[in-house]
PDB file of C-alpha atoms (C1' of nucleotides) in Angstrom:
ATOM      1  CA  MET A   1     133.116 121.021  56.530  1.00  0.00           C
ATOM      2  CA  ARG A   2     129.653 119.801  57.369  1.00  0.00           C
ATOM      3  CA  ARG A   3     129.945 116.341  55.928  1.00  0.00           C
ATOM      4  CA  GLN A   4     132.676 114.572  57.804  1.00  0.00           C
ATOM      5  CA  GLU A   5     132.514 110.862  57.859  1.00  0.00           C
ATOM      6  CA  GLY A   6     132.940 109.197  61.169  1.00  0.00           C
ATOM      7  CA  PRO A   7     131.851 105.584  61.444  1.00  0.00           C
ATOM      8  CA  SER A   8     128.120 106.143  60.853  1.00  0.00           C
ATOM      9  CA  ARG A   9     127.174 108.540  63.562  1.00  0.00           C
ATOM     10  CA  ARG A  10     123.789 107.133  64.501  1.00  0.00           C
ATOM     11  CA  SER A  11     122.449 105.263  61.510  1.00  0.00           C
ATOM     12  CA  ARG A  12     123.229 101.713  62.497  1.00  0.00           C
ATOM     13  CA  CYS A  13     120.815 100.143  60.039  1.00  0.00           C
ATOM     14  CA  PRO A  14     122.532  98.849  56.908  1.00  0.00           C
ATOM     15  CA  LEU A  15     119.952 100.439  54.662  1.00  0.00           C
ATOM     16  CA  ASN A  16     120.529 103.841  56.187  1.00  0.00           C
ATOM     17  CA  ALA A  17     124.250 103.389  55.868  1.00  0.00           C
ATOM     18  CA  SER A  18     123.871 102.607  52.195  1.00  0.00           C
ATOM     19  CA  LEU A  19     121.549 105.530  51.641  1.00  0.00           C
ATOM     20  CA  GLU A  20     124.005 107.888  53.262  1.00  0.00           C
ATOM     21  CA  VAL A  21     126.614 106.802  50.761  1.00  0.00           C
ATOM     22  CA  PHE A  22     124.622 106.715  47.529  1.00  0.00           C
ATOM     23  CA  GLY A  23     121.099 107.816  48.436  1.00  0.00           C
ATOM     24  CA  ASP A  24     120.877 110.566  45.846  1.00  0.00           C
ATOM     25  CA  SER A  25     120.091 110.801  42.173  1.00  0.00           C
ATOM     26  CA  TRP A  26     123.617 111.063  40.844  1.00  0.00           C
ATOM     27  CA  SER A  27     125.936 108.744  42.719  1.00  0.00           C
ATOM     28  CA  LEU A  28     124.542 105.529  41.319  1.00  0.00           C
ATOM     29  CA  MET A  29     124.416 106.972  37.816  1.00  0.00           C
ATOM     30  CA  ILE A  30     128.119 107.662  38.070  1.00  0.00           C
ATOM     31  CA  VAL A  31     128.759 104.138  39.297  1.00  0.00           C
ATOM     32  CA  ARG A  32     126.696 102.786  36.427  1.00  0.00           C
ATOM     33  CA  ASP A  33     128.554 104.886  33.848  1.00  0.00           C
ATOM     34  CA  LEU A  34     131.777 103.585  35.301  1.00  0.00           C
ATOM     35  CA  MET A  35     130.661  99.974  35.562  1.00  0.00           C
ATOM     36  CA  LEU A  36     128.511  99.439  32.494  1.00  0.00           C
ATOM     37  CA  ARG A  37     129.304 102.204  30.060  1.00  0.00           C
ATOM     38  CA  GLY A  38     133.044 102.381  30.347  1.00  0.00           C
ATOM     39  CA  ALA A  39     133.175 106.009  31.387  1.00  0.00           C
ATOM     40  CA  ARG A  40     136.433 106.926  33.033  1.00  0.00           C
ATOM     41  CA  THR A  41     137.020 110.662  32.692  1.00  0.00           C
ATOM     42  CA  PHE A  42     135.250 113.735  33.974  1.00  0.00           C
ATOM     43  CA  ASN A  43     133.847 114.623  30.588  1.00  0.00           C
ATOM     44  CA  GLU A  44     132.655 111.104  29.896  1.00  0.00           C
ATOM     45  CA  PHE A  45     130.552 111.333  33.029  1.00  0.00           C
ATOM     46  CA  LEU A  46     129.291 114.711  31.902  1.00  0.00           C
ATOM     47  CA  ASP A  47     128.027 113.192  28.671  1.00  0.00           C
ATOM     48  CA  GLY A  48     126.724 109.927  30.085  1.00  0.00           C
ATOM     49  CA  GLY A  49     124.920 111.136  33.176  1.00  0.00           C
ATOM     50  CA  GLU A  50     121.790 112.870  31.983  1.00  0.00           C
ATOM     51  CA  GLY A  51     122.899 116.469  32.221  1.00  0.00           C
ATOM     52  CA  ILE A  52     124.728 116.650  35.536  1.00  0.00           C
ATOM     53  CA  ALA A  53     126.314 120.028  36.288  1.00  0.00           C
ATOM     54  CA  THR A  54     130.062 120.217  36.631  1.00  0.00           C
ATOM     55  CA  ASN A  55     130.017 121.307  40.237  1.00  0.00           C
ATOM     56  CA  ILE A  56     127.645 118.529  41.207  1.00  0.00           C
ATOM     57  CA  LEU A  57     129.756 115.984  39.365  1.00  0.00           C
ATOM     58  CA  THR A  58     132.865 117.191  41.152  1.00  0.00           C
ATOM     59  CA  ASN A  59     131.102 116.946  44.469  1.00  0.00           C
ATOM     60  CA  ARG A  60     129.844 113.421  43.845  1.00  0.00           C
ATOM     61  CA  LEU A  61     133.178 112.158  42.573  1.00  0.00           C
ATOM     62  CA  GLN A  62     134.824 113.499  45.709  1.00  0.00           C
ATOM     63  CA  ARG A  63     132.238 111.923  47.955  1.00  0.00           C
ATOM     64  CA  LEU A  64     132.443 108.575  46.210  1.00  0.00           C
ATOM     65  CA  ALA A  65     136.212 108.707  46.414  1.00  0.00           C
ATOM     66  CA  ALA A  66     136.035 109.588  50.095  1.00  0.00           C
ATOM     67  CA  GLU A  67     133.771 106.592  50.641  1.00  0.00           C
ATOM     68  CA  GLY A  68     136.246 104.345  48.887  1.00  0.00           C
ATOM     69  CA  ILE A  69     133.901 103.474  46.055  1.00  0.00           C
ATOM     70  CA  LEU A  70     136.118 104.849  43.340  1.00  0.00           C
ATOM     71  CA  ILE A  71     139.688 106.015  42.923  1.00  0.00           C
ATOM     72  CA  LYS A  72     141.045 108.923  40.962  1.00  0.00           C
ATOM     73  CA  ALA A  73     144.457 108.679  39.381  1.00  0.00           C
ATOM     74  CA  ARG A  74     146.390 110.428  36.670  1.00  0.00           C
ATOM     75  CA  SER A  75     146.512 108.687  33.349  1.00  0.00           C
ATOM     76  CA  THR A  76     149.931 107.322  32.574  1.00  0.00           C
ATOM     77  CA  ALA A  77     149.288 107.684  28.854  1.00  0.00           C
ATOM     78  CA  ASP A  78     147.949 111.232  28.734  1.00  0.00           C
ATOM     79  CA  HIS A  79     149.251 113.212  31.635  1.00  0.00           C
ATOM     80  CA  ARG A  80     146.562 115.850  31.409  1.00  0.00           C
ATOM     81  CA  LYS A  81     143.847 113.350  32.113  1.00  0.00           C
ATOM     82  CA  TYR A  82     142.547 111.859  35.293  1.00  0.00           C
ATOM     83  CA  LEU A  83     141.034 108.401  35.220  1.00  0.00           C
ATOM     84  CA  TYR A  84     138.440 107.181  37.662  1.00  0.00           C
ATOM     85  CA  ARG A  85     138.012 103.517  38.416  1.00  0.00           C
ATOM     86  CA  LEU A  86     135.924 101.442  40.759  1.00  0.00           C
ATOM     87  CA  THR A  87     137.276  99.802  43.880  1.00  0.00           C
ATOM     88  CA  GLU A  88     136.138  96.401  45.137  1.00  0.00           C
ATOM     89  CA  LYS A  89     133.626  98.211  47.284  1.00  0.00           C
ATOM     90  CA  GLY A  90     132.333  99.986  44.222  1.00  0.00           C
ATOM     91  CA  ILE A  91     132.196  96.860  42.090  1.00  0.00           C
ATOM     92  CA  ASP A  92     130.145  95.216  44.817  1.00  0.00           C
ATOM     93  CA  LEU A  93     127.414  97.724  44.078  1.00  0.00           C
ATOM     94  CA  ALA A  94     126.688  95.725  40.936  1.00  0.00           C
ATOM     95  CA  PRO A  95     123.878  93.686  42.532  1.00  0.00           C
ATOM     96  CA  VAL A  96     122.184  96.836  43.802  1.00  0.00           C
ATOM     97  CA  LEU A  97     122.472  98.405  40.386  1.00  0.00           C
ATOM     98  CA  ALA A  98     121.190  95.285  38.671  1.00  0.00           C
ATOM     99  CA  GLU A  99     118.109  95.040  40.867  1.00  0.00           C
ATOM    100  CA  MET A 100     117.295  98.686  40.356  1.00  0.00           C
ATOM    101  CA  ILE A 101     117.649  98.298  36.603  1.00  0.00           C
ATOM    102  CA  VAL A 102     115.474  95.199  36.584  1.00  0.00           C
ATOM    103  CA  TRP A 103     112.794  96.900  38.639  1.00  0.00           C
ATOM    104  CA  GLY A 104     112.864 100.032  36.528  1.00  0.00           C
ATOM    105  CA  ALA A 105     112.650  98.018  33.344  1.00  0.00           C
ATOM    106  CA  ARG A 106     109.701  96.059  34.664  1.00  0.00           C
ATOM    107  CA  TYR A 107     107.600  98.887  36.002  1.00  0.00           C
ATOM    108  CA  GLU A 108     108.617 102.061  34.236  1.00  0.00           C
ATOM    109  CA  ASP A 109     108.583 102.984  30.603  1.00  0.00           C
ATOM    110  CA  THR A 110     112.114 102.522  29.352  1.00  0.00           C
ATOM    111  CA  ASP A 111     113.975 101.591  26.214  1.00  0.00           C
ATOM    112  CA  ALA A 112     116.169  98.931  27.744  1.00  0.00           C
ATOM    113  CA  PRO A 113     117.101  95.967  25.545  1.00  0.00           C
ATOM    114  CA  PRO A 114     115.005  93.127  26.970  1.00  0.00           C
ATOM    115  CA  ALA A 115     117.735  90.538  26.469  1.00  0.00           C
ATOM    116  CA  VAL A 116     120.147  92.300  28.782  1.00  0.00           C
ATOM    117  CA  ILE A 117     117.484  92.802  31.393  1.00  0.00           C
ATOM    118  CA  ARG A 118     116.455  89.163  31.280  1.00  0.00           C
ATOM    119  CA  GLU A 119     120.060  88.148  31.683  1.00  0.00           C
ATOM    120  CA  MET A 120     120.386  90.318  34.777  1.00  0.00           C
ATOM    121  CA  GLU A 121     117.148  88.991  36.142  1.00  0.00           C
ATOM    122  CA  LEU A 122     117.586  85.296  35.504  1.00  0.00           C
ATOM    123  CA  HIS A 123     121.326  84.923  35.978  1.00  0.00           C
ATOM    124  CA  PRO A 124     122.445  87.637  38.362  1.00  0.00           C
ATOM    125  CA  GLU A 125     125.599  85.789  39.367  1.00  0.00           C
ATOM    126  CA  GLU A 126     126.731  85.611  35.743  1.00  0.00           C
ATOM    127  CA  PHE A 127     126.131  89.294  35.300  1.00  0.00           C
ATOM    128  CA  LEU A 128     128.175  89.981  38.390  1.00  0.00           C
ATOM    129  CA  SER A 129     131.022  87.740  37.282  1.00  0.00           C
ATOM    130  CA  GLN A 130     131.103  89.441  33.894  1.00  0.00           C
ATOM    131  CA  VAL A 131     131.385  92.822  35.548  1.00  0.00           C
ATOM    132  CA  ARG A 132     134.210  91.519  37.694  1.00  0.00           C
ATOM    133  CA  LYS A 133     136.001  90.014  34.743  1.00  0.00           C
ATOM    134  CA  GLN A 134     135.854  93.277  32.836  1.00  0.00           C
ATOM    135  CA  TRP A 135     137.338  95.085  35.784  1.00  0.00           C
ATOM    136  CA  LYS A 136     140.184  92.614  36.030  1.00  0.00           C
ATOM    137  CA  ASN A 137     141.216  93.513  32.497  1.00  0.00           C
ATOM    138  CA  ARG A 138     140.879  97.205  33.080  1.00  0.00           C
ATOM    139  CA  ARG A 139     143.972  97.447  35.232  1.00  0.00           C
ATOM    140  CA  SER A 140     146.040  97.710  32.084  1.00  0.00           C
ATOM    141  CA  GLU A 141     144.414 101.054  31.242  1.00  0.00           C
ATOM    142  CA  PRO A 142     143.595 100.439  27.582  1.00  0.00           C
ATOM    143  CA  GLY A 143     143.090 103.544  25.503  1.00  0.00           C
ATOM    144  CA  GLY A 144     143.750 105.870  28.409  1.00  0.00           C
TER     145      GLY A 144
ATOM    146  CA  MET B   1     101.805 121.274  40.308  1.00  0.00           C
ATOM    147  CA  ARG B   2     105.441 121.027  39.460  1.00  0.00           C
ATOM    148  CA  ARG B   3     105.827 117.303  39.544  1.00  0.00           C
ATOM    149  CA  GLN B   4     103.505 115.815  37.029  1.00  0.00           C
ATOM    150  CA  GLU B   5     104.222 112.368  35.825  1.00  0.00           C
ATOM    151  CA  GLY B   6     104.118 111.821  32.118  1.00  0.00           C
ATOM    152  CA  PRO B   7     105.580 108.591  30.769  1.00  0.00           C
ATOM    153  CA  SER B   8     109.210 109.281  31.735  1.00  0.00           C
ATOM    154  CA  ARG B   9     109.933 112.515  29.977  1.00  0.00           C
ATOM    155  CA  ARG B  10     113.423 111.746  28.748  1.00  0.00           C
ATOM    156  CA  SER B  11     114.975 109.265  31.135  1.00  0.00           C
ATOM    157  CA  ARG B  12     114.631 106.072  29.155  1.00  0.00           C
ATOM    158  CA  CYS B  13     117.290 104.175  31.086  1.00  0.00           C
ATOM    159  CA  PRO B  14     115.822 101.840  33.683  1.00  0.00           C
ATOM    160  CA  LEU B  15     118.226 103.032  36.337  1.00  0.00           C
ATOM    161  CA  ASN B  16     117.202 106.630  35.844  1.00  0.00           C
ATOM    162  CA  ALA B  17     113.566 105.629  35.954  1.00  0.00           C
ATOM    163  CA  SER B  18     114.112 103.877  39.258  1.00  0.00           C
ATOM    164  CA  LEU B  19     116.060 106.791  40.659  1.00  0.00           C
ATOM    165  CA  GLU B  20     113.295 109.180  39.752  1.00  0.00           C
ATOM    166  CA  VAL B  21     110.896 107.117  41.783  1.00  0.00           C
ATOM    167  CA  PHE B  22     112.928 106.339  44.902  1.00  0.00           C
ATOM    168  CA  GLY B  23     116.281 108.061  44.421  1.00  0.00           C
ATOM    169  CA  ASP B  24     116.225 109.981  47.673  1.00  0.00           C
ATOM    170  CA  SER B  25     117.060 109.275  51.276  1.00  0.00           C
ATOM    171  CA  TRP B  26     113.569 108.668  52.562  1.00  0.00           C
ATOM    172  CA  SER B  27     111.503 106.729  50.058  1.00  0.00           C
ATOM    173  CA  LEU B  28     113.280 103.427  50.505  1.00  0.00           C
ATOM    174  CA  MET B  29     113.297 103.818  54.266  1.00  0.00           C
ATOM    175  CA  ILE B  30     109.538 104.100  54.154  1.00  0.00           C
ATOM    176  CA  VAL B  31     109.298 101.018  51.965  1.00  0.00           C
ATOM    177  CA  ARG B  32     111.543  99.159  54.383  1.00  0.00           C
ATOM    178  CA  ASP B  33     109.491 100.208  57.396  1.00  0.00           C
ATOM    179  CA  LEU B  34     106.437  98.982  55.570  1.00  0.00           C
ATOM    180  CA  MET B  35     107.970  95.771  54.315  1.00  0.00           C
ATOM    181  CA  LEU B  36     110.221  94.653  57.145  1.00  0.00           C
ATOM    182  CA  ARG B  37     109.141  96.498  60.241  1.00  0.00           C
ATOM    183  CA  GLY B  38     105.397  96.276  59.948  1.00  0.00           C
ATOM    184  CA  ALA B  39     104.792 100.019  59.980  1.00  0.00           C
ATOM    185  CA  ARG B  40     101.397 100.942  58.612  1.00  0.00           C
ATOM    186  CA  THR B  41     100.400 104.335  60.001  1.00  0.00           C
ATOM    187  CA  PHE B  42     101.790 107.830  59.672  1.00  0.00           C
ATOM    188  CA  ASN B  43     103.148 107.873  63.185  1.00  0.00           C
ATOM    189  CA  GLU B  44     104.732 104.471  62.887  1.00  0.00           C
ATOM    190  CA  PHE B  45     106.749 105.823  59.977  1.00  0.00           C
ATOM    191  CA  LEU B  46     107.629 108.859  62.046  1.00  0.00           C
ATOM    192  CA  ASP B  47     109.116 106.634  64.734  1.00  0.00           C
ATOM    193  CA  GLY B  48     110.779 104.096  62.474  1.00  0.00           C
ATOM    194  CA  GLY B  49     112.356 106.348  59.879  1.00  0.00           C
ATOM    195  CA  GLU B  50     115.261 108.010  61.596  1.00  0.00           C
ATOM    196  CA  GLY B  51     113.746 111.373  62.355  1.00  0.00           C
ATOM    197  CA  ILE B  52     111.896 112.270  59.197  1.00  0.00           C
ATOM    198  CA  ALA B  53     109.938 115.529  59.399  1.00  0.00           C
ATOM    199  CA  THR B  54     106.180 115.373  59.070  1.00  0.00           C
ATOM    200  CA  ASN B  55     105.996 117.444  55.920  1.00  0.00           C
ATOM    201  CA  ILE B  56     108.655 115.359  54.227  1.00  0.00           C
ATOM    202  CA  LEU B  57     106.901 112.172  55.249  1.00  0.00           C
ATOM    203  CA  THR B  58     103.643 113.465  53.831  1.00  0.00           C
ATOM    204  CA  ASN B  59     105.353 114.392  50.610  1.00  0.00           C
ATOM    205  CA  ARG B  60     107.046 111.021  50.210  1.00  0.00           C
ATOM    206  CA  LEU B  61     103.922 109.051  51.020  1.00  0.00           C
ATOM    207  CA  GLN B  62     102.063 111.012  48.365  1.00  0.00           C
ATOM    208  CA  ARG B  63     104.772 110.465  45.807  1.00  0.00           C
ATOM    209  CA  LEU B  64     105.000 106.757  46.529  1.00  0.00           C
ATOM    210  CA  ALA B  65     101.233 106.487  46.294  1.00  0.00           C
ATOM    211  CA  ALA B  66     101.239 108.410  43.019  1.00  0.00           C
ATOM    212  CA  GLU B  67     103.830 105.976  41.678  1.00  0.00           C
ATOM    213  CA  GLY B  68     101.678 103.031  42.673  1.00  0.00           C
ATOM    214  CA  ILE B  69     104.170 101.688  45.199  1.00  0.00           C
ATOM    215  CA  LEU B  70     101.859 101.956  48.160  1.00  0.00           C
ATOM    216  CA  ILE B  71      98.188 102.507  48.805  1.00  0.00           C
ATOM    217  CA  LYS B  72      96.517 104.546  51.494  1.00  0.00           C
ATOM    218  CA  ALA B  73      93.167 103.416  52.818  1.00  0.00           C
ATOM    219  CA  ARG B  74      91.025 103.976  55.846  1.00  0.00           C
ATOM    220  CA  SER B  75      91.188 101.272  58.460  1.00  0.00           C
ATOM    221  CA  THR B  76      88.006  99.236  58.590  1.00  0.00           C
ATOM    222  CA  ALA B  77      88.542  98.531  62.260  1.00  0.00           C
ATOM    223  CA  ASP B  78      89.304 102.030  63.476  1.00  0.00           C
ATOM    224  CA  HIS B  79      87.744 104.545  61.183  1.00  0.00           C
ATOM    225  CA  ARG B  80      89.955 107.392  62.340  1.00  0.00           C
ATOM    226  CA  LYS B  81      93.077 105.669  61.099  1.00  0.00           C
ATOM    227  CA  TYR B  82      94.628 105.447  57.704  1.00  0.00           C
ATOM    228  CA  LEU B  83      96.632 102.377  56.821  1.00  0.00           C
ATOM    229  CA  TYR B  84      99.356 102.265  54.209  1.00  0.00           C
ATOM    230  CA  ARG B  85     100.209  99.034  52.444  1.00  0.00           C
ATOM    231  CA  LEU B  86     102.501  97.995  49.653  1.00  0.00           C
ATOM    232  CA  THR B  87     101.313  97.159  46.171  1.00  0.00           C
ATOM    233  CA  GLU B  88     102.839  94.419  44.025  1.00  0.00           C
ATOM    234  CA  LYS B  89     105.062  97.076  42.521  1.00  0.00           C
ATOM    235  CA  GLY B  90     106.197  98.053  45.983  1.00  0.00           C
ATOM    236  CA  ILE B  91     106.748  94.480  47.137  1.00  0.00           C
ATOM    237  CA  ASP B  92     108.946  93.950  44.108  1.00  0.00           C
ATOM    238  CA  LEU B  93     111.355  96.468  45.571  1.00  0.00           C
ATOM    239  CA  ALA B  94     112.379  93.760  48.036  1.00  0.00           C
ATOM    240  CA  PRO B  95     115.401  92.635  45.984  1.00  0.00           C
ATOM    241  CA  VAL B  96     116.658  96.204  45.699  1.00  0.00           C
ATOM    242  CA  LEU B  97     116.236  96.676  49.407  1.00  0.00           C
ATOM    243  CA  ALA B  98     117.927  93.386  50.178  1.00  0.00           C
ATOM    244  CA  GLU B  99     120.968  94.162  48.066  1.00  0.00           C
ATOM    245  CA  MET B 100     121.336  97.586  49.603  1.00  0.00           C
ATOM    246  CA  ILE B 101     121.099  96.099  53.074  1.00  0.00           C
ATOM    247  CA  VAL B 102     123.653  93.421  52.255  1.00  0.00           C
ATOM    248  CA  TRP B 103     126.055  95.971  50.816  1.00  0.00           C
ATOM    249  CA  GLY B 104     125.639  98.331  53.750  1.00  0.00           C
ATOM    250  CA  ALA B 105     126.162  95.527  56.226  1.00  0.00           C
ATOM    251  CA  ARG B 106     129.315  94.414  54.442  1.00  0.00           C
ATOM    252  CA  TYR B 107     131.005  97.762  54.016  1.00  0.00           C
ATOM    253  CA  GLU B 108     129.640 100.136  56.586  1.00  0.00           C
ATOM    254  CA  ASP B 109     129.613  99.963  60.342  1.00  0.00           C
ATOM    255  CA  THR B 110     126.180  98.737  61.344  1.00  0.00           C
ATOM    256  CA  ASP B 111     124.516  96.741  64.053  1.00  0.00           C
ATOM    257  CA  ALA B 112     122.646  94.357  61.785  1.00  0.00           C
ATOM    258  CA  PRO B 113     122.144  90.818  63.051  1.00  0.00           C
ATOM    259  CA  PRO B 114     124.552  88.759  60.905  1.00  0.00           C
ATOM    260  CA  ALA B 115     122.170  85.818  60.597  1.00  0.00           C
ATOM    261  CA  VAL B 116     119.508  87.850  58.841  1.00  0.00           C
ATOM    262  CA  ILE B 117     122.046  89.403  56.520  1.00  0.00           C
ATOM    263  CA  ARG B 118     123.521  86.044  55.619  1.00  0.00           C
ATOM    264  CA  GLU B 119     120.060  84.745  54.893  1.00  0.00           C
ATOM    265  CA  MET B 120     119.417  87.648  52.524  1.00  0.00           C
ATOM    266  CA  GLU B 121     122.781  87.173  50.895  1.00  0.00           C
ATOM    267  CA  LEU B 122     122.807  83.414  50.447  1.00  0.00           C
ATOM    268  CA  HIS B 123     119.117  82.740  49.835  1.00  0.00           C
ATOM    269  CA  PRO B 124     117.628  85.853  48.293  1.00  0.00           C
ATOM    270  CA  GLU B 125     114.706  83.995  46.765  1.00  0.00           C
ATOM    271  CA  GLU B 126     113.668  82.645  50.167  1.00  0.00           C
ATOM    272  CA  PHE B 127     113.838  86.106  51.641  1.00  0.00           C
ATOM    273  CA  LEU B 128     111.665  87.373  48.845  1.00  0.00           C
ATOM    274  CA  SER B 129     109.113  84.587  49.190  1.00  0.00           C
ATOM    275  CA  GLN B 130     108.905  85.237  52.932  1.00  0.00           C
ATOM    276  CA  VAL B 131     108.179  88.874  52.304  1.00  0.00           C
ATOM    277  CA  ARG B 132     105.496  87.907  49.822  1.00  0.00           C
ATOM    278  CA  LYS B 133     103.940  85.407  52.202  1.00  0.00           C
ATOM    279  CA  GLN B 134     103.726  87.988  54.934  1.00  0.00           C
ATOM    280  CA  TRP B 135     101.964  90.357  52.595  1.00  0.00           C
ATOM    281  CA  LYS B 136      99.448  87.723  51.625  1.00  0.00           C
ATOM    282  CA  ASN B 137      98.349  87.447  55.221  1.00  0.00           C
ATOM    283  CA  ARG B 138      98.241  91.173  55.689  1.00  0.00           C
ATOM    284  CA  ARG B 139      95.153  91.627  53.591  1.00  0.00           C
ATOM    285  CA  SER B 140      93.063  90.674  56.618  1.00  0.00           C
ATOM    286  CA  GLU B 141      94.302  93.789  58.405  1.00  0.00           C
ATOM    287  CA  PRO B 142      95.261  92.234  61.752  1.00  0.00           C
ATOM    288  CA  GLY B 143      95.379  94.650  64.644  1.00  0.00           C
ATOM    289  CA  GLY B 144      94.295  97.589  62.548  1.00  0.00           C
TER     290      GLY B 144
ATOM    291  C1'  DC C   1     141.147 120.829  25.056  1.00  0.00           C
ATOM    292  C1'  DC C   2     140.758 118.724  30.315  1.00  0.00           C
ATOM    293  C1'  DG C   3     139.179 119.206  34.994  1.00  0.00           C
ATOM    294  C1'  DG C   4     137.475 121.580  37.710  1.00  0.00           C
ATOM    295  C1'  DA C   5     136.199 126.302  40.979  1.00  0.00           C
ATOM    296  C1'  DT C   6     133.236 130.196  41.793  1.00  0.00           C
ATOM    297  C1'  DC C   7     129.151 132.918  41.664  1.00  0.00           C
ATOM    298  C1'  DC C   8     124.282 133.224  42.057  1.00  0.00           C
ATOM    299  C1'  DG C   9     119.255 132.503  41.369  1.00  0.00           C
ATOM    300  C1'  DT C  10     116.030 128.697  42.200  1.00  0.00           C
ATOM    301  C1'  DT C  11     114.418 124.574  44.357  1.00  0.00           C
ATOM    302  C1'  DT C  12     114.144 121.457  47.966  1.00  0.00           C
ATOM    303  C1'  DC C  13     114.817 120.099  52.687  1.00  0.00           C
ATOM    304  C1'  DG C  14     114.028 120.061  57.424  1.00  0.00           C
ATOM    305  C1'  DA C  15     112.687 121.640  62.294  1.00  0.00           C
ATOM    306  C1'  DT C  16     109.127 123.371  64.698  1.00  0.00           C
ATOM    307  C1'  DA C  17     104.636 125.137  65.589  1.00  0.00           C
ATOM    308  C1'  DC C  18     100.083 124.702  64.657  1.00  0.00           C
ATOM    309  C1'  DT C  19      95.355 122.618  62.977  1.00  0.00           C
ATOM    310  C1'  DG C  20      91.034 119.593  61.918  1.00  0.00           C
TER     311       DG C  20
ATOM    312  C1'  DC D   1      96.045 110.680  64.467  1.00  0.00           C
ATOM    313  C1'  DA D   2      97.401 112.760  60.420  1.00  0.00           C
ATOM    314  C1'  DG D   3      98.738 115.955  58.560  1.00  0.00           C
ATOM    315  C1'  DT D   4      99.578 122.063  57.116  1.00  0.00           C
ATOM    316  C1'  DA D   5     102.007 126.371  57.452  1.00  0.00           C
ATOM    317  C1'  DT D   6     105.993 128.769  57.961  1.00  0.00           C
ATOM    318  C1'  DC D   7     110.616 129.964  57.329  1.00  0.00           C
ATOM    319  C1'  DG D   8     115.651 129.571  57.517  1.00  0.00           C
ATOM    320  C1'  DA D   9     119.249 126.350  55.759  1.00  0.00           C
ATOM    321  C1'  DA D  10     121.022 123.548  52.439  1.00  0.00           C
ATOM    322  C1'  DA D  11     121.378 121.589  47.911  1.00  0.00           C
ATOM    323  C1'  DC D  12     120.838 122.057  43.083  1.00  0.00           C
ATOM    324  C1'  DG D  13     121.744 123.796  38.400  1.00  0.00           C
ATOM    325  C1'  DG D  14     123.397 126.993  34.806  1.00  0.00           C
ATOM    326  C1'  DA D  15     126.801 129.963  33.424  1.00  0.00           C
ATOM    327  C1'  DT D  16     131.100 131.518  33.581  1.00  0.00           C
ATOM    328  C1'  DC D  17     135.884 131.707  34.769  1.00  0.00           C
ATOM    329  C1'  DC D  18     140.471 129.654  35.759  1.00  0.00           C
ATOM    330  C1'  DG D  19     144.881 126.774  35.813  1.00  0.00           C
ATOM    331  C1'  DG D  20     147.576 123.356  33.373  1.00  0.00           C
TER     332       DG D  20
END
DNA sequence: CCGGATCCGTTTCGATACTG
DNA sequence: CAGTATCGAAACGGATCCGG
């Protein structure tokens, strides 16, 4: 019970607040898998995130849920499954994600498709609106 | 000798590459102190970053220097001092920083001046050009 | 099978004291 | 001023086990 929330104990700076929420290696990967790769179940995160352990994944999903970035709910189609989806707060991480992807693609050695990166870089607002549009449609839980 | 570089061992995704470089609590705080708060010496980071320990600060400065995000050099004015400054690669983290600050200011409880945040949010390219302009002038090492 | 929980060895972090 | 050295605490990561 070490990590209780409380309205940002002493880190008033916005950057610190953000870092407290997703300032680790895994949280943003989970958000990316959710946002850009269509991952929705525990095991889809396990595959997509580069080798995260199950206990760490559980921990991060709980933290992100506690922060209101994602929501966990039982699948209506398959009752054994849980489905995770982004909240508005989580979707609004898209610009952060996009800038990190653009920077990584520019300066590190990656295999990112240049077209997608250029799209993110040159038309960020279109990228964001596409993400939003996809998440509008996803309410209907297709293929759950 | 655990952390040797190598051209991104297996993390080809740009996001993973970025997270490997600055995916921890402190690295981006240091970049922010450098970029937005004018910190340039070890002790200025110690004050600005919210209570970072000296060994951690040393470690992060070394890592960031090894990644080519900042450069450490002796002050020409005061030969006892070392001055840290951002490289182009480091300055290009400004958009990432800005988006994280905007998100944190929107969703977490912070004391950020709204005007600055709105400026970052509505005119990101102006914010970026201001940062760049400031770093042009900083070559002359004023007050070192 | 799905979604975890638990155990345990290893790694990293972080506070403080100390040094050139 | 700019870091090392030390050492306990915490986080990580792999493997395994468990409930539905």
